[in-house]
CSV table of C-alpha atoms in Angstrom, one decimal:
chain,number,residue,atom,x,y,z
Y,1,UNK,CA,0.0,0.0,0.0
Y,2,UNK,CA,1.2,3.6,-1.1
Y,3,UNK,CA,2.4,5.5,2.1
Y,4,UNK,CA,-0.2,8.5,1.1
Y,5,UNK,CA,-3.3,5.7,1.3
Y,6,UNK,CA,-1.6,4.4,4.8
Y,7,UNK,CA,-1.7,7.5,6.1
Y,8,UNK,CA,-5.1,8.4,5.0
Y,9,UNK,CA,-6.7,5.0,6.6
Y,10,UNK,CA,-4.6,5.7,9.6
Y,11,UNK,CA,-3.9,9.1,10.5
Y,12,UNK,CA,-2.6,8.4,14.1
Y,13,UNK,CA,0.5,5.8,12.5
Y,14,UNK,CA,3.9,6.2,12.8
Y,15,UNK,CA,6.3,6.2,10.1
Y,16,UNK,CA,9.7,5.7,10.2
Y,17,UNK,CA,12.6,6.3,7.6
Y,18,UNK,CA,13.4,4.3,5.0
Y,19,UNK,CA,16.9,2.5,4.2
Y,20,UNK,CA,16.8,2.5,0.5
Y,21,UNK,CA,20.3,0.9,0.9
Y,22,UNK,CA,19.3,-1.8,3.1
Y,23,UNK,CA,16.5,-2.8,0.5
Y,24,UNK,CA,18.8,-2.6,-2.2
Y,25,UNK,CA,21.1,-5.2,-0.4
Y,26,UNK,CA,18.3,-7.6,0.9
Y,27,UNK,CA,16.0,-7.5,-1.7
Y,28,UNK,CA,16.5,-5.5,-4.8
Y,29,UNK,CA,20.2,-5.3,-6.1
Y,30,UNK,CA,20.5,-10.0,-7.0
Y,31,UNK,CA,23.6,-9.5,-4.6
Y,32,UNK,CA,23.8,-13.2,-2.4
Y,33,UNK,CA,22.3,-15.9,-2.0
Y,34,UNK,CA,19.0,-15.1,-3.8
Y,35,UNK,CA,20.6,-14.3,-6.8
Y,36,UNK,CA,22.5,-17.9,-6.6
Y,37,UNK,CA,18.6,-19.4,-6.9
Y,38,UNK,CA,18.5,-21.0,-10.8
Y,39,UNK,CA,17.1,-18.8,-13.0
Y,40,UNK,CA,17.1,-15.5,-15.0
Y,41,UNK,CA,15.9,-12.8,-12.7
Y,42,UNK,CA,15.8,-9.1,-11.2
Y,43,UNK,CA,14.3,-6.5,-8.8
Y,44,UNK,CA,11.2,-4.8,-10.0
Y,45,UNK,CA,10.4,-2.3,-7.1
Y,46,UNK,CA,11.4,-2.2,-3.8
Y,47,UNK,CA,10.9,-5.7,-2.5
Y,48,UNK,CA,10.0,-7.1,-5.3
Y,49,UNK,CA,11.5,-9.4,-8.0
Y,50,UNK,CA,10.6,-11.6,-10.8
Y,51,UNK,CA,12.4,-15.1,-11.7
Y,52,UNK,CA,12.4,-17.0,-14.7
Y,53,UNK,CA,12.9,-20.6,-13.8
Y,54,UNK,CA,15.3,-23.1,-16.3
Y,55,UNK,CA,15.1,-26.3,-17.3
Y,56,UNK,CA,13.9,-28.9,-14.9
Y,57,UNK,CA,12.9,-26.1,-12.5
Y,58,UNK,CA,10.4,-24.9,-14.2
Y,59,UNK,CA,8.7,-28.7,-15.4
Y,60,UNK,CA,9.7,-30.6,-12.5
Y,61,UNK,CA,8.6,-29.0,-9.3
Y,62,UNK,CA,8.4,-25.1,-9.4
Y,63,UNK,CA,7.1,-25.4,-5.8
Y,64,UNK,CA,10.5,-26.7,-4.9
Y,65,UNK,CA,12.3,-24.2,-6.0
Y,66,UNK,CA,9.9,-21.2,-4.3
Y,67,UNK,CA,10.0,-23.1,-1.6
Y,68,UNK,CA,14.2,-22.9,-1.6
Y,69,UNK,CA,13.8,-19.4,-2.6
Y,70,UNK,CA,12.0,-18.4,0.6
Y,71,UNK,CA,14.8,-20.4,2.2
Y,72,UNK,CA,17.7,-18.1,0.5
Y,73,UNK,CA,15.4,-15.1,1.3
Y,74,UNK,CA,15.1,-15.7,5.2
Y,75,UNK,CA,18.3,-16.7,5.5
Y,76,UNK,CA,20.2,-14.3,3.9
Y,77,UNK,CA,17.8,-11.4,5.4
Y,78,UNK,CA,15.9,-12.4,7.8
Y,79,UNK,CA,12.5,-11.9,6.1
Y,80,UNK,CA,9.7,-13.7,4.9
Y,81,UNK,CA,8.4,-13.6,1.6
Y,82,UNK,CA,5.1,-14.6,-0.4
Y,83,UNK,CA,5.6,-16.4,-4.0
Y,84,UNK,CA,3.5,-16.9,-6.4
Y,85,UNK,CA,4.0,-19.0,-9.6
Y,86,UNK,CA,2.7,-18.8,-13.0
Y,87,UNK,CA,3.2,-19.3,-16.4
Y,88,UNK,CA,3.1,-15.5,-17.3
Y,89,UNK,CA,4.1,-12.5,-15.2
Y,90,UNK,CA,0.8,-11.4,-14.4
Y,91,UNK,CA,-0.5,-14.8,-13.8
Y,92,UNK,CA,2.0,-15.4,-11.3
Y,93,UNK,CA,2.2,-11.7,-9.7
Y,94,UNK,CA,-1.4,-12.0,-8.9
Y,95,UNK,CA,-0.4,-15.7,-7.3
Y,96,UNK,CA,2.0,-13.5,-5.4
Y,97,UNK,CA,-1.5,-12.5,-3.2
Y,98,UNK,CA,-2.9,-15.1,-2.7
Y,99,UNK,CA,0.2,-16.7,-1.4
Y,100,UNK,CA,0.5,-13.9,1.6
Y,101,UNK,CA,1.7,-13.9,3.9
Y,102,UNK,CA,4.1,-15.7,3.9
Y,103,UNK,CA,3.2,-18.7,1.6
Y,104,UNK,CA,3.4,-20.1,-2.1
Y,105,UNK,CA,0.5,-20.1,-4.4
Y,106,UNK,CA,0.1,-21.2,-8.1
Y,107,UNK,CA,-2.2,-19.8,-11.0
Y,108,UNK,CA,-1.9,-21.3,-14.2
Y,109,UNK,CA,-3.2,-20.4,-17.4
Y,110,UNK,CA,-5.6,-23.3,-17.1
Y,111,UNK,CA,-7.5,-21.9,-14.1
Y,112,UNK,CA,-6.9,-18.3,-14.7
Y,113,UNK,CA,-10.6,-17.1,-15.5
Y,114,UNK,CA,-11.9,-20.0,-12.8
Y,115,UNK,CA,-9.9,-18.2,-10.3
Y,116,UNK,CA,-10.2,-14.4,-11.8
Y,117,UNK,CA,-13.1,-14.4,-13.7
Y,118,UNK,CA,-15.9,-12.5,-11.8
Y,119,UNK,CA,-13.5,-10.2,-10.5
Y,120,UNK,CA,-13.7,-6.7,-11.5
Y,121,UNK,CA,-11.4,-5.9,-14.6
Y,122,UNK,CA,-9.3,-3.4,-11.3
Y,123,UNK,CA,-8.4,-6.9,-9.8
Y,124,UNK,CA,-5.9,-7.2,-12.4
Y,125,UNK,CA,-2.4,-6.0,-12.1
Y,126,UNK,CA,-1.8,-2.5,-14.4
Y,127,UNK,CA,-5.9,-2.0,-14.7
Y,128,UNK,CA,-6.7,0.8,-13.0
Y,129,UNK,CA,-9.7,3.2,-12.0
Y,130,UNK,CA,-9.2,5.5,-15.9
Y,131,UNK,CA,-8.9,2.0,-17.3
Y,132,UNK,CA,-11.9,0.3,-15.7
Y,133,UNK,CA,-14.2,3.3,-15.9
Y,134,UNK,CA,-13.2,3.1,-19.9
Y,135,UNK,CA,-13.9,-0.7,-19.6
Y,136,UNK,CA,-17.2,-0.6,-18.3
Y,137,UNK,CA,-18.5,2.2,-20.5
Y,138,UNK,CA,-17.9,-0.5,-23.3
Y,139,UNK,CA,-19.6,-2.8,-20.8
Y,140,UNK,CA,-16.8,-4.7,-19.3
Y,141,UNK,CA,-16.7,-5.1,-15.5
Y,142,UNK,CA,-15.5,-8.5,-15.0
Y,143,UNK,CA,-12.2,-10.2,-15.9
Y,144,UNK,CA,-14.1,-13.0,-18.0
Y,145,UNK,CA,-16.1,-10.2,-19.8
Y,146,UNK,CA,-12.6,-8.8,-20.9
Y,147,UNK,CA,-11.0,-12.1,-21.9
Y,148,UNK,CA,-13.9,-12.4,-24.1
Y,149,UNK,CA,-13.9,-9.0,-25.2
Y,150,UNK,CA,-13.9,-8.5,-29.4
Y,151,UNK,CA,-10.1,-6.9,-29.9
Y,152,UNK,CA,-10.6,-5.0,-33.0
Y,153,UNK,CA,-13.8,-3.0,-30.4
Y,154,UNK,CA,-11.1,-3.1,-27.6
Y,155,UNK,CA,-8.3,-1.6,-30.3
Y,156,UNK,CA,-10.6,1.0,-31.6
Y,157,UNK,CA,-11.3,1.9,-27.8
Y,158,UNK,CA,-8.0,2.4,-26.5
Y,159,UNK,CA,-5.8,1.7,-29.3
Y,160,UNK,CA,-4.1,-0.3,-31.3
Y,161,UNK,CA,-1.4,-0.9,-28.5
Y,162,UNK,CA,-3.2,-0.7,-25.5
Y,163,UNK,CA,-6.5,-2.8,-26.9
Y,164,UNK,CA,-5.0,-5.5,-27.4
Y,165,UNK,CA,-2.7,-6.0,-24.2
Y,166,UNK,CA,-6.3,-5.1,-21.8
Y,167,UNK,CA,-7.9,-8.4,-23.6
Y,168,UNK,CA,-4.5,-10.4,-22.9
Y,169,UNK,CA,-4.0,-9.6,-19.4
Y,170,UNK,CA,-7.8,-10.6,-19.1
Y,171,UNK,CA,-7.1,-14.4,-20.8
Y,172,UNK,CA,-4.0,-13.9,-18.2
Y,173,UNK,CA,-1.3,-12.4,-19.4
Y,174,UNK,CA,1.7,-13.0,-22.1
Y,175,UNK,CA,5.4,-14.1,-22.0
């Protein structure tokens, strides 16, 4: 949660400095053990990362290898983590929330819209308030409404860019 909507919901809080260079040697600079985790990876924001797993990894038992992930992360920092798995970025980001705290959780392509799909369009990762109010004046509200959106209406809507890449992060997400 933004610090601005923390402080709004609790007025009375106290916050405390931040340690941009402890973050970037825990969590976000690959430095250590995590880094050492198979894979092709990197920070994304401050305490977050993504990870491609290789070979076996990624067939095998991905659960394995989160699971020795959250090993490397406690150990080398002394932190929990959640992890979430997917085939795609967003499929496994939103994973990432369901696994909290603390836990690993999968989403795969398969059950993407039996997991997602009567959520609001917002539930996904990068749709925001602009976006959804745009959505539902074309009379999309839920995630299985956008997966099954028409792409050339979607492309005329919000262009020939952006169209297209609302209608794939409702089917869940690419690459």
């Amino acid at each position: 949660m933004p610090i601005r909507a923390a402080a709004k919901r609790c007025p009375d809080a106290v916050f405390l400095p931040t340690d941009p260079a402890a973050y970037d040697r825990c969590l976000g600079t690959g430095d250590g053990d995590v880094a050492r985790v198979p894979g092709r990876g990197r920070g994304v924001g401050l305490g977050r990362g993504v990870r491609r797993a290789q070979g076996d990894d990624r067939t095998d038992n991905p659960e394995a290898l989160a699971a020795s992930m959250r090993e490397a992360v406690l150990a080398e920092t002394g932190l929990s983590c959640s992890i979430g798995i997917g085939n795609t970025r967003l499929q496994a980001k939103t994973a990432t929330g369901f696994a909290k705290p603390a836990g690993i959780a999968r989403l795969s392509g398969e059950r993407w819209l039996e997991v997602m799909g009567d959520k609001p369009v917002e539930a996904i990762w990068g749709i925001g308030a602009k976006t959804s109010q745009r959505l539902a004046a074309a009379g999309i509200a839920t995630v299985v409404e956008l997966a099954a959106a028409d792409p050339v209406d979607l492309a005329l809507r919000f262009g020939p860019t952006i169209g297209p890449h609302l209608r794939r992060l409702g089917c869940g997400g690419d690459r």
